[in-house]
Short mmCIF file of C-alpha atoms in Angstrom, two decimals:
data_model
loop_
_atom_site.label_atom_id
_atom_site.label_comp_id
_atom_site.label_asym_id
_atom_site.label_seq_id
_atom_site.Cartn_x
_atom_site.Cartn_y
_atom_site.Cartn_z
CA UNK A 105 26.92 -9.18 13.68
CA UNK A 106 27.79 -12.57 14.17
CA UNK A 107 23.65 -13.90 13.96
CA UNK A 108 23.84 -11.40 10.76
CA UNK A 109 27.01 -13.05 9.40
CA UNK A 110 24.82 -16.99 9.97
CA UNK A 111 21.62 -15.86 8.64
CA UNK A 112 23.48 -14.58 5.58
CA UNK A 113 24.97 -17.86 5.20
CA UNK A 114 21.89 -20.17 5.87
CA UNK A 115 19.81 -17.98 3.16
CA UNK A 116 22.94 -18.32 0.24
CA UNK A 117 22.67 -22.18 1.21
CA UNK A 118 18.99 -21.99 0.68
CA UNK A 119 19.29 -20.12 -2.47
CA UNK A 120 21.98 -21.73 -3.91
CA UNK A 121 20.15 -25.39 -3.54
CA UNK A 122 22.73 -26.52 -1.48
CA UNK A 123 23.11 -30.47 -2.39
CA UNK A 124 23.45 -31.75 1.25
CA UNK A 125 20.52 -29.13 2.41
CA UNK A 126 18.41 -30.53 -0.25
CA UNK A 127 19.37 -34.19 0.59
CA UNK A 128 18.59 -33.85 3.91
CA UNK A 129 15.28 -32.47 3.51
CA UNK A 130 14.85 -34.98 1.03
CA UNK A 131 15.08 -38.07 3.62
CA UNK A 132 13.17 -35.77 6.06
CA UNK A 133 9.99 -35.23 3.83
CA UNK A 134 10.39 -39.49 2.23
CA UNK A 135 10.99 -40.63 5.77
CA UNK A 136 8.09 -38.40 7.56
CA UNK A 137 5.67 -38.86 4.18
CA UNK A 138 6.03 -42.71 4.26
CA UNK A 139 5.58 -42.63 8.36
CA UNK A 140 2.15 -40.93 7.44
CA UNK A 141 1.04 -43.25 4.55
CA UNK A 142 1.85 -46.29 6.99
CA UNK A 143 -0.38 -44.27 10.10
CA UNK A 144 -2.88 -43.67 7.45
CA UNK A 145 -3.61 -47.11 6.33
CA UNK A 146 -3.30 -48.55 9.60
CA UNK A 147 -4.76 -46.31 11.34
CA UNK A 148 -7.80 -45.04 9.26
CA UNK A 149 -9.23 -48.65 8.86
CA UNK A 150 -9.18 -48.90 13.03
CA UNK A 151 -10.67 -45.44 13.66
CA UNK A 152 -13.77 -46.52 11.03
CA UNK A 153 -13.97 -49.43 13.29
CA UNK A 154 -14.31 -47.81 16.48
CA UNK A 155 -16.52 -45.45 14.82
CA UNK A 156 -19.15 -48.38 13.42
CA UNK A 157 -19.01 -51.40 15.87
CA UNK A 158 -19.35 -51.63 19.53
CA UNK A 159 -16.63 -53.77 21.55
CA UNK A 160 -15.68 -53.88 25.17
CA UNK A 161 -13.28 -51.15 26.64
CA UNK A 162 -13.86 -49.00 23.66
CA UNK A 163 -14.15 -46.25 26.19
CA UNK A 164 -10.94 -47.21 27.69
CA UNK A 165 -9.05 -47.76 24.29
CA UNK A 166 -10.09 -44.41 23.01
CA UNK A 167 -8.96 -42.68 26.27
CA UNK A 168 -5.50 -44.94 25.64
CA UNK A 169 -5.02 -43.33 21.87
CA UNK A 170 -5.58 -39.75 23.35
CA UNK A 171 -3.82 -40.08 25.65
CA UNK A 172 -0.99 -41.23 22.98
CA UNK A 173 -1.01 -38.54 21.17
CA UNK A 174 1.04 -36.82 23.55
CA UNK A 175 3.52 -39.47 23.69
CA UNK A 176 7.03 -38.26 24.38
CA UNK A 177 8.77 -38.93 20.87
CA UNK A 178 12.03 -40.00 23.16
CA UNK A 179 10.07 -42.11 25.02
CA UNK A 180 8.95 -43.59 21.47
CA UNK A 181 12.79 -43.86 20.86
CA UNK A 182 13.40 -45.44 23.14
CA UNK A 183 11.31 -48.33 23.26
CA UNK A 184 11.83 -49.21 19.42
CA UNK A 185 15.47 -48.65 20.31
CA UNK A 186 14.90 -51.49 22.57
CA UNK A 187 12.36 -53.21 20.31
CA UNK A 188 15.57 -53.30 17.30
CA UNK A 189 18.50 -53.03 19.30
CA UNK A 190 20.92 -56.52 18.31
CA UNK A 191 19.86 -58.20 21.84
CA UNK A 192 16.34 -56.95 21.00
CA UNK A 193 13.44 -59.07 20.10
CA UNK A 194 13.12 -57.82 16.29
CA UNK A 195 16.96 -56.78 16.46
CA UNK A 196 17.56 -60.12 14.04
CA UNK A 197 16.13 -57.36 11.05
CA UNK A 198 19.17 -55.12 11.41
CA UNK A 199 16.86 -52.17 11.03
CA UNK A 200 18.72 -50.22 13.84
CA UNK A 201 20.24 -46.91 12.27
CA UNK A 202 18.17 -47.03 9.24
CA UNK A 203 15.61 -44.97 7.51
CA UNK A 204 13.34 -47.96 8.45
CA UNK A 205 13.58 -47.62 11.94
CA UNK A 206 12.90 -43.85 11.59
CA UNK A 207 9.64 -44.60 9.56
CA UNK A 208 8.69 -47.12 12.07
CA UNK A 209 9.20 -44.17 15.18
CA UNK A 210 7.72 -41.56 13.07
CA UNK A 211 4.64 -43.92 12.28
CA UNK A 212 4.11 -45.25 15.83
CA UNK A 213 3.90 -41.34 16.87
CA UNK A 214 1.38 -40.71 13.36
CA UNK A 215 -1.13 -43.24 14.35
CA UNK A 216 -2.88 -42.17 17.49
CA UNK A 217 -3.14 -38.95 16.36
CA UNK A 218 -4.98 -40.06 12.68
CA UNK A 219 -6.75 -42.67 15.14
CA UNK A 220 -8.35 -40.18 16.94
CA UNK A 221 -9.06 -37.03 15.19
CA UNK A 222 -10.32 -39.75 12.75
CA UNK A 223 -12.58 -41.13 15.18
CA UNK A 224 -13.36 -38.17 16.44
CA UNK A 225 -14.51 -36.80 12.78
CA UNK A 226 -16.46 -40.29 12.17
CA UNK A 227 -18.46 -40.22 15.67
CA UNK A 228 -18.95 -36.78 14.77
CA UNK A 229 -21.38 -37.04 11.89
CA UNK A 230 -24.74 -36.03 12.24
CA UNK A 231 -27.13 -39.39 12.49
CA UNK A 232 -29.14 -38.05 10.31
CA UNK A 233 -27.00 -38.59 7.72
CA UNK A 234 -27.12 -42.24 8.49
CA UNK A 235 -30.76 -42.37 8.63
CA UNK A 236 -30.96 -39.95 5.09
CA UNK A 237 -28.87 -42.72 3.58
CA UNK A 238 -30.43 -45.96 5.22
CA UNK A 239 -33.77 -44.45 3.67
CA UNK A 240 -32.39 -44.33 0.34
CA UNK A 241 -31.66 -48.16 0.26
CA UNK A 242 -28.13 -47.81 1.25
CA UNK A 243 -26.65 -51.56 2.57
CA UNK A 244 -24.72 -51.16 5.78
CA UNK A 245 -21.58 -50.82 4.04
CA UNK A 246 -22.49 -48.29 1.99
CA UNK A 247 -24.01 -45.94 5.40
CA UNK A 248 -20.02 -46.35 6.97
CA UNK A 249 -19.02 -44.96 3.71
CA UNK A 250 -21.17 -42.07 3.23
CA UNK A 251 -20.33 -41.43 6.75
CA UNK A 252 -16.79 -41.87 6.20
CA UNK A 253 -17.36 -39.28 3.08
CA UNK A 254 -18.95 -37.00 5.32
CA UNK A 255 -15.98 -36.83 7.62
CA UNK A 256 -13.27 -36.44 5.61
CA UNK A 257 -12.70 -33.05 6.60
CA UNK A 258 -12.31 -33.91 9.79
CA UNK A 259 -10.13 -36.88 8.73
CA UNK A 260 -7.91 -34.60 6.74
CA UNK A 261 -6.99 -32.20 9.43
CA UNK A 262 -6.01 -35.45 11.61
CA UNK A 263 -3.56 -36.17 8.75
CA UNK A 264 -2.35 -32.82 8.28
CA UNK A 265 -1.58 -32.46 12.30
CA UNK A 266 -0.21 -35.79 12.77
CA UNK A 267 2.27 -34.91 9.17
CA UNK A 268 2.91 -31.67 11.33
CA UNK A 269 3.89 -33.63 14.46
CA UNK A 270 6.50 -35.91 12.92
CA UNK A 271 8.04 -33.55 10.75
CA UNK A 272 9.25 -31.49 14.30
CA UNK A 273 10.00 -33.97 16.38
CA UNK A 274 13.94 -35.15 16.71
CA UNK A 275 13.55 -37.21 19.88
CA UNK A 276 12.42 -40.63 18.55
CA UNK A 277 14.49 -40.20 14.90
CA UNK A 278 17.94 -39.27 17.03
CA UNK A 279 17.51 -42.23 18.79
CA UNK A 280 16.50 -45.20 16.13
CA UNK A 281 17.82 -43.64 13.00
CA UNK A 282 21.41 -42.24 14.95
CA UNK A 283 21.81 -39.23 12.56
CA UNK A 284 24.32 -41.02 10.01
CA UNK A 285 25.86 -38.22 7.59
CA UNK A 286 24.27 -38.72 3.98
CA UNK A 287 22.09 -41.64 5.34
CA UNK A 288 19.65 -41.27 7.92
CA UNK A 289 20.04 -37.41 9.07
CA UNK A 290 17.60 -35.14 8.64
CA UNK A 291 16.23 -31.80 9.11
CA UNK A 292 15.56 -31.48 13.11
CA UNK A 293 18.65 -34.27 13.89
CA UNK A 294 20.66 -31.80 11.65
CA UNK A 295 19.73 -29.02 13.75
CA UNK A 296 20.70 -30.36 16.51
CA UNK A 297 23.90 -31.56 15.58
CA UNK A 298 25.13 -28.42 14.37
CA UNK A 299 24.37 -26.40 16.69
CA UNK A 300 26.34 -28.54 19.43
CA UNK A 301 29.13 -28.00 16.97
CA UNK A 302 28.80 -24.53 16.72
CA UNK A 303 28.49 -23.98 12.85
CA UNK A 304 24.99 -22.47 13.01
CA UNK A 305 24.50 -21.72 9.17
CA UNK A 306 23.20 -25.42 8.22
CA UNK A 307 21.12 -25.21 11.11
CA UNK A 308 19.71 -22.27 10.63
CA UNK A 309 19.23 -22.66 7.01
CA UNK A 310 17.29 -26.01 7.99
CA UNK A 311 15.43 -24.15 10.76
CA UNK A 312 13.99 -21.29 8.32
CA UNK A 313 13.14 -24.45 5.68
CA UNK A 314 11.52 -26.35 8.33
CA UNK A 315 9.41 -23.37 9.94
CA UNK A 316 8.27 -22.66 6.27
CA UNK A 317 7.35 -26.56 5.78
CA UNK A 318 5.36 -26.18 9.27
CA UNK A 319 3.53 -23.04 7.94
CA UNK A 320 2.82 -24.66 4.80
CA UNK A 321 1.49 -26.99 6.60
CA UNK A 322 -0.20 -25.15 9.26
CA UNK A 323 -2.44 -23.38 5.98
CA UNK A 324 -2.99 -26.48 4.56
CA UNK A 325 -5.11 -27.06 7.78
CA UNK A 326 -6.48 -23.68 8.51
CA UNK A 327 -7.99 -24.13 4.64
CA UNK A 328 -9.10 -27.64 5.01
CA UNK A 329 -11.11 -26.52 8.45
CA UNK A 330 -12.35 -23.66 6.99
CA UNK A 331 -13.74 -25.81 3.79
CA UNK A 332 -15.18 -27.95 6.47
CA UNK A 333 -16.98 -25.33 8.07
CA UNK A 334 -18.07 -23.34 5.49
CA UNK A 335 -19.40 -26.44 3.63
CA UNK A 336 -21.46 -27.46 6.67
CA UNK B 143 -50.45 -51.68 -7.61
CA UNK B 144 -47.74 -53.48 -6.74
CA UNK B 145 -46.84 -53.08 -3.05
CA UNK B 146 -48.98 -52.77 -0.08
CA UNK B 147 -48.68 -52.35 3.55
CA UNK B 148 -50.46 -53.58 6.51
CA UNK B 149 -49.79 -52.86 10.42
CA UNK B 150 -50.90 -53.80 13.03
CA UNK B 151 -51.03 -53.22 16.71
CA UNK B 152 -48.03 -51.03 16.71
CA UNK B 153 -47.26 -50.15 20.49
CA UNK B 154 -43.50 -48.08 20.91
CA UNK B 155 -42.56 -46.47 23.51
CA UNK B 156 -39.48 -44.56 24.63
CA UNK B 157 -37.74 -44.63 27.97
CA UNK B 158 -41.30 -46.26 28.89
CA UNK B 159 -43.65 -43.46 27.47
CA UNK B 160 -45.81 -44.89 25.32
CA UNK B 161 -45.78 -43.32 21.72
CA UNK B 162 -47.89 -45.72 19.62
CA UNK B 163 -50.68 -47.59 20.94
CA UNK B 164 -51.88 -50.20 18.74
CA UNK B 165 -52.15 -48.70 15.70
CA UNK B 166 -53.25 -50.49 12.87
CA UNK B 167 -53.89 -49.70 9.05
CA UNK B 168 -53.65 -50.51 5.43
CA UNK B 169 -52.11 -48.57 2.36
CA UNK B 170 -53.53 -50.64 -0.67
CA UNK B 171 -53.87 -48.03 -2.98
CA UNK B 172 -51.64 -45.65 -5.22
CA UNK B 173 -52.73 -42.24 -3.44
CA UNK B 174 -52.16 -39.64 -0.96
CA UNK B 175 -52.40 -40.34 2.91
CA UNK B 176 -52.19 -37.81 4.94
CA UNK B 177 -51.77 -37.73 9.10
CA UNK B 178 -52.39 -35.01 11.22
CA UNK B 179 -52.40 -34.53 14.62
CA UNK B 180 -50.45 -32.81 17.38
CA UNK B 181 -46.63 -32.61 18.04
CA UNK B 182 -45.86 -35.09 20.06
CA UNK B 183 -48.91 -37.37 18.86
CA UNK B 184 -46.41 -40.31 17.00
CA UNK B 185 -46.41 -39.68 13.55
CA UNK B 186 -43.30 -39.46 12.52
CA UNK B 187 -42.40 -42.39 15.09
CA UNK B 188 -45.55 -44.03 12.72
CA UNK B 189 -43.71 -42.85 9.95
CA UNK B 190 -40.07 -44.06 10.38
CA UNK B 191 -41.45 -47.43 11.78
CA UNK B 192 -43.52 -48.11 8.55
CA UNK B 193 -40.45 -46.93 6.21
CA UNK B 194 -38.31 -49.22 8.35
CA UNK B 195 -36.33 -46.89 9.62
CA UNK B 196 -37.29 -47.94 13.42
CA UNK B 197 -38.62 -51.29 14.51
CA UNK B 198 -41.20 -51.21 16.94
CA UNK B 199 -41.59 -52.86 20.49
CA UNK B 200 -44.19 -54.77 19.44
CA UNK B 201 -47.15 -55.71 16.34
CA UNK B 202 -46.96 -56.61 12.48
CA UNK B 203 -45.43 -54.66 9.72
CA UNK B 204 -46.46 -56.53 6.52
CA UNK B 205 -45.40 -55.87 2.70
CA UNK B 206 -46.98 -57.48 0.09
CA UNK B 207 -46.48 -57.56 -3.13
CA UNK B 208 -48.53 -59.60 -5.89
CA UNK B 209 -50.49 -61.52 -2.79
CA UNK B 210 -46.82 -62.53 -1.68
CA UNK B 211 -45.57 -61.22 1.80
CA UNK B 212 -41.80 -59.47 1.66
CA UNK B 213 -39.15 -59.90 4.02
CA UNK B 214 -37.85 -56.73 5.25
CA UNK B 215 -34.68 -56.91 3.56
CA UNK B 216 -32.56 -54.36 2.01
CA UNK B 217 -34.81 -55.55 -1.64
CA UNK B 218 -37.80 -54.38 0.15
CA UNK B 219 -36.09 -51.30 1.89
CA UNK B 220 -34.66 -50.03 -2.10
CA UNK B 221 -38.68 -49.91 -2.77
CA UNK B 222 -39.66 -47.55 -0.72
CA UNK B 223 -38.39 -44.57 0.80
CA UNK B 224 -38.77 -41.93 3.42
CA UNK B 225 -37.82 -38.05 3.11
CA UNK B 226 -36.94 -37.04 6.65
CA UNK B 227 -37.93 -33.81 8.25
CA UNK B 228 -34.16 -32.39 8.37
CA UNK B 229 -33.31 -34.13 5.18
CA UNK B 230 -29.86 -34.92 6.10
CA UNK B 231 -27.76 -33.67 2.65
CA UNK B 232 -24.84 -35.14 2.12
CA UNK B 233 -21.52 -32.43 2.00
CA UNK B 234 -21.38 -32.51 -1.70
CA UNK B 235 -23.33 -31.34 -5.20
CA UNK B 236 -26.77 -30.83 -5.67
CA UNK B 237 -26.79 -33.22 -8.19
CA UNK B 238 -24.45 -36.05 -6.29
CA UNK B 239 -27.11 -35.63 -3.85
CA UNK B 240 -29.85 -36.36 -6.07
CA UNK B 241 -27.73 -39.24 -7.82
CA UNK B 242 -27.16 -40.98 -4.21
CA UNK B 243 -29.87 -43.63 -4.40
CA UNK B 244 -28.98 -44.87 -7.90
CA UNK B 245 -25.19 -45.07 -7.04
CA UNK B 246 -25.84 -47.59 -4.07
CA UNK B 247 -27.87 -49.01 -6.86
CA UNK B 248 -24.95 -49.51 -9.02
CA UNK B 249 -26.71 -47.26 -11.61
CA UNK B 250 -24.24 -44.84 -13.17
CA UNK B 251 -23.54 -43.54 -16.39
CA UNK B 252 -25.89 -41.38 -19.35
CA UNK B 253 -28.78 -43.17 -18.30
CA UNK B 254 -28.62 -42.33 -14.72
CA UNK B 255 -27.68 -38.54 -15.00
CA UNK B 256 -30.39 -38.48 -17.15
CA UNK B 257 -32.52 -39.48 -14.64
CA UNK B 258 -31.36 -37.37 -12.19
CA UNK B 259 -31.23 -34.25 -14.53
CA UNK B 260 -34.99 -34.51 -14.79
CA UNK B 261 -36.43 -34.89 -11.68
CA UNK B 262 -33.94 -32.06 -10.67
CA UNK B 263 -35.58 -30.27 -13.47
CA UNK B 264 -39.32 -31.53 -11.73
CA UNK B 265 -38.57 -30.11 -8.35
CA UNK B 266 -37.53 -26.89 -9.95
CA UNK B 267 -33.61 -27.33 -9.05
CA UNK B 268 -31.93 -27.87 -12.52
CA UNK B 269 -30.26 -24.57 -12.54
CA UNK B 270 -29.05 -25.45 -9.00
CA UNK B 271 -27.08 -28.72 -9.61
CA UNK B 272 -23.45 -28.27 -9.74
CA UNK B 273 -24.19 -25.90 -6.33
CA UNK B 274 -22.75 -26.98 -2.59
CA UNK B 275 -26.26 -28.92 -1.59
CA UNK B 276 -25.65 -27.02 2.01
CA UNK B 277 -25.49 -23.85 0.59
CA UNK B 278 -28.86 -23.66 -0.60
CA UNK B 279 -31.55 -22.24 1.10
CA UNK B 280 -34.30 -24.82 3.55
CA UNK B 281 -37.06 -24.89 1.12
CA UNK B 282 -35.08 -25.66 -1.73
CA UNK B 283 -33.22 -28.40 0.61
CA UNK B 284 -36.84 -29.74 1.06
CA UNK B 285 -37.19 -30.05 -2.61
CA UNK B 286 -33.85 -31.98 -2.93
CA UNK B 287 -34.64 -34.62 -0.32
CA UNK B 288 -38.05 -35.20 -2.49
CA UNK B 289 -35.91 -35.36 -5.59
CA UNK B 290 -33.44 -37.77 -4.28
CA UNK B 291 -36.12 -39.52 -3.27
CA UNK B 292 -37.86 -39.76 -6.53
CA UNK B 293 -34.78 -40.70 -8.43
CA UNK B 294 -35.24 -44.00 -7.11
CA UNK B 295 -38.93 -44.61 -7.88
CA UNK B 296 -40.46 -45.45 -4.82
CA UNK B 297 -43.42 -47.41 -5.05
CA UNK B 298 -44.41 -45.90 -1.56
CA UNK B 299 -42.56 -42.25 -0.90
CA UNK B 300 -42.95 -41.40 3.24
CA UNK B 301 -42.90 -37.39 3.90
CA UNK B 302 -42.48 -36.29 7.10
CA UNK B 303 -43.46 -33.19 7.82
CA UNK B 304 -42.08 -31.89 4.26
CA UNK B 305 -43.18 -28.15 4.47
CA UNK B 306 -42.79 -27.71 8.10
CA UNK B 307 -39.68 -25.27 7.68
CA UNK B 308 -40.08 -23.93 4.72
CA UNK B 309 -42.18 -20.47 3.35
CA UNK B 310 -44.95 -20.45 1.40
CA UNK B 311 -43.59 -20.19 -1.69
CA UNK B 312 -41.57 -23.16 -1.40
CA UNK B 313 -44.62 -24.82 0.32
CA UNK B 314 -46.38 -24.52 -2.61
CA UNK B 315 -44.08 -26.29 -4.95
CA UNK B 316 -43.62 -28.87 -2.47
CA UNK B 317 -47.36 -29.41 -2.68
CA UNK B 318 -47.70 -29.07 -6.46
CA UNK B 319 -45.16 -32.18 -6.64
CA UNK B 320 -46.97 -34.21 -4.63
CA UNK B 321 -50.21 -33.27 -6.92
CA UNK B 322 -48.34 -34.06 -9.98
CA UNK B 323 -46.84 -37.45 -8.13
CA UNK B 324 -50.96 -38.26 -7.46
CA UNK B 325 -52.05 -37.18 -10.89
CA UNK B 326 -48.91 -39.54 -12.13
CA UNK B 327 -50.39 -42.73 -10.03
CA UNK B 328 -47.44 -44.51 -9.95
CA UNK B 329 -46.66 -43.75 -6.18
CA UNK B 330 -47.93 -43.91 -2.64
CA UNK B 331 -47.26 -41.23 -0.68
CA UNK B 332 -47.58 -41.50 3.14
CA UNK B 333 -47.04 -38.16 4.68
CA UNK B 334 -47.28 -36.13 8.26
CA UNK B 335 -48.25 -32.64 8.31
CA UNK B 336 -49.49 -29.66 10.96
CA UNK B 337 -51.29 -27.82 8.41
CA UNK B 338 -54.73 -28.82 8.29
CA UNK B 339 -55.93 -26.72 5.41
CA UNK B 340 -52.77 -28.64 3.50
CA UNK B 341 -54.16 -31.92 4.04
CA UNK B 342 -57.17 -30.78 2.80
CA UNK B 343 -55.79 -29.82 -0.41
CA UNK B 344 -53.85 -33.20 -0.70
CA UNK B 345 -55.61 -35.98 1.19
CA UNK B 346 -57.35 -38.86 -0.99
CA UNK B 347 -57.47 -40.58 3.09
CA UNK B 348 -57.01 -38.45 5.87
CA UNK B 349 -56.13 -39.68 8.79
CA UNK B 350 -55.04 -38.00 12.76
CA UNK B 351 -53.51 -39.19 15.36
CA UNK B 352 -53.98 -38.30 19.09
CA UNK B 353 -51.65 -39.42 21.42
CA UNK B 354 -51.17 -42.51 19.84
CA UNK B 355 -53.87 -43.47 18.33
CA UNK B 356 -54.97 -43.24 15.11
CA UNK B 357 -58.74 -42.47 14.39
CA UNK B 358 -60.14 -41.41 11.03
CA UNK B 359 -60.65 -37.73 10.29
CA UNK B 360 -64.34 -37.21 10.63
#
């Protein structure tokens, strides 16, 4: 009755556009969308790197950036925490408890995941598409960007995944960003605030907005793979 | 014509085996050559190394044009092209595909597509061009990698093995291009095949290799 009563609830918030709900997921998609850009441009630019030029420990950084991409968000937390806290060394920025620090968590947990699916999508190429466009007069430049072209699928789906990552996590957010009412609390932090309290509607409202974000997203990549494969 | 090539004493081996063993020879003329030989025998190895593809271990590859010799730099390489066996398509249009070597060019616009719309329309894949170029079928992906080829205008067009995978249908148009590309004059073509009778109907110099050597077909 009472799970009845709070479903009830979460779906009139839904419906009704709720003004805090849609705030909150506001700051949750700007906060998790800028994270990605920031991963993306970093991160895109390195994993083309790897993928063209051979350095020393390559082997051993690539192992590093898997192994990364399971990196306990908390942990994340807490070493930016440290990174911005006031007697930290970048604590002079006051970022601390602001959407900043959140996109800084959130990006930091982005990047080895675009990194290496990335990578993995660029080393992935067939050589013969190297040699196909080497043949056709094609400047070295020009090869790493038909290759690049021929991976985007692959680079897409790192995207996507990494977009799905830091849109769930709450570990690394809770920590930098402090879940401020109206200012840096979002979806997941919400959850998990409310349902300490006890008032369950919010949360669950949030929880049945954020499951449909993650199976919007979750298509998105099922259709981007299968465009990959199909087109192969 | 315009641009010749000379090697000589091509030796390449891999992991040690020996696949060329001084091999020497002259294009100087706007026609057909044709290899033959056995797999295995080195000439696609002969191939890529004279389209630049591959360098070898050791001996001369020399382009000349106009009595002058030509570096091998990416002026010389946008002169001359090679088809590869598997192609390689890129993942887009049929036509983007054929358009590839004039965009590195810088070549875009009316003028280009133009281009490209007719030798799509010479390898018999007009109707074909806004198509996925990896959803059509291996002897019409044959005929693409000639075409994207020819948009360029090599003055010397490599073939390896370009009817190896296809039927005979396809084989056949594959063959009446290269004709029409002899009967045109403007291009040397350098190509490997298996099929004998196929040289035969193409060679103006036919040449085989056997196990890494080249000798003249008697």
């Amino acid at each position: 009755m009472f799970l009845a009563e709070s479903f009830k609830t979460a779906l009139s918030l839904i419906v009704n556009l709720n003004a805090e709900l849609l705030g909150i997921i506001f700051l949750s998609l700007k906060v998790s969308g800028s994270a990605l850009v920031i991963a993306t441009l970093i991160g895109l630019p390195l994993a083309a790197l790897m993928g063209f030029r051979k350095f020393p420990l390559k082997g051993v950084f690539v192992s590093l950036l898997n192994t990364f991409m399971g990196l306990p968000p908390v942990v994340a937390g807490l070493l930016i925490y440290l990174f911005l806290s006031r007697s930290g060394p970048l604590g002079f920025m006051g970022l601390l408890y602001t959407p900043s620090a959140m996109i800084i968590a959130q990006s930091i947990l982005a990047f080895p995941i675009i990194v290496s699916l990335s990578y993995a999508a660029i080393v992935g190429v067939d050589p013969i598409i190297s040699q196909a466009s080497r043949s056709l007069g094609a400047a070295q430049s020009q090869v790493s960007l038909t290759i690049m072209k021929e991976a985007r699928f692959g680079i897409m789906s790192g995207i996507i995944a990494a977009f799905g990552r830091v849109m769930a996590e709450v570990g690394a957010i809770l920590i930098v960003g402090g879940n401020i009412a109206g200012y840096t609390r979002v979806m997941t932090t919400t959850i998990a605030l409310e349902t300490d309290k006890g008032d369950f509607e919010l949360a669950l409202a949030l929880g049945i907005i954020l499951l449909s974000i993650s199976l919007g997203i979750n298509f998105l990549l099922h259709l981007v793979q299968r465009k990959g494969a199909v087109e192969r | 014509m315009s641009l010749a090539l000379t090697v000589s004493n091509i030796r390449k081996s891999y992991s040690g085996k020996p696949v060329l063993e001084d091999v020497s020879l002259s294009f100087d003329r706007n026609a057909v050559y044709v290899l033959t030989g056995p797999n295995g025998s080195g000439k696609s190895t002969f191939l890529r190394i004279c389209g630049l593809i591959e360098d070898a271990d050791s001996g001369e590859i020399v382009y000349t044009s106009e009595g002058g010799m030509l570096k091998h730099d990416i002026r010389l390489k946008r002169r001359i092209t090679l088809v590869l066996p598997r192609i390689g398509l890129f993942n887009t249009t049929v036509f983007k595909n054929a358009a590839y070597g004039l965009n590195i060019r810088g070549s875009k616009g009316a003028d280009a597509a133009r281009r490209v719309d007719e030798v799509l329309a010479f390898v018999g894949l007009a109707h074909k061009k806004d198509q996925s170029a990896l959803t059509i079928s291996s002897g019409e992906r044959q005929r693409l990698g000639i075409a994207r080829a020819l948009v360029i205008e090599p003055e010397i067009l490599f073939l390896d093995e370009p009817t190896a995978s296809i039927d005979e249908k396809n084989s056949a148009i594959v063959e009446d291009i290269i004709l029409d590309l002899k009967a045109g004059g403007r291009t040397t073509v350098i190509m490997t095949t298996h099929d004998k009778d196929q040289a035969g109907r193409l060679a103006d110099s036919w040449l085989t290799m056997h196990a890494g050597k080249l000798i003249p077909h008697p």
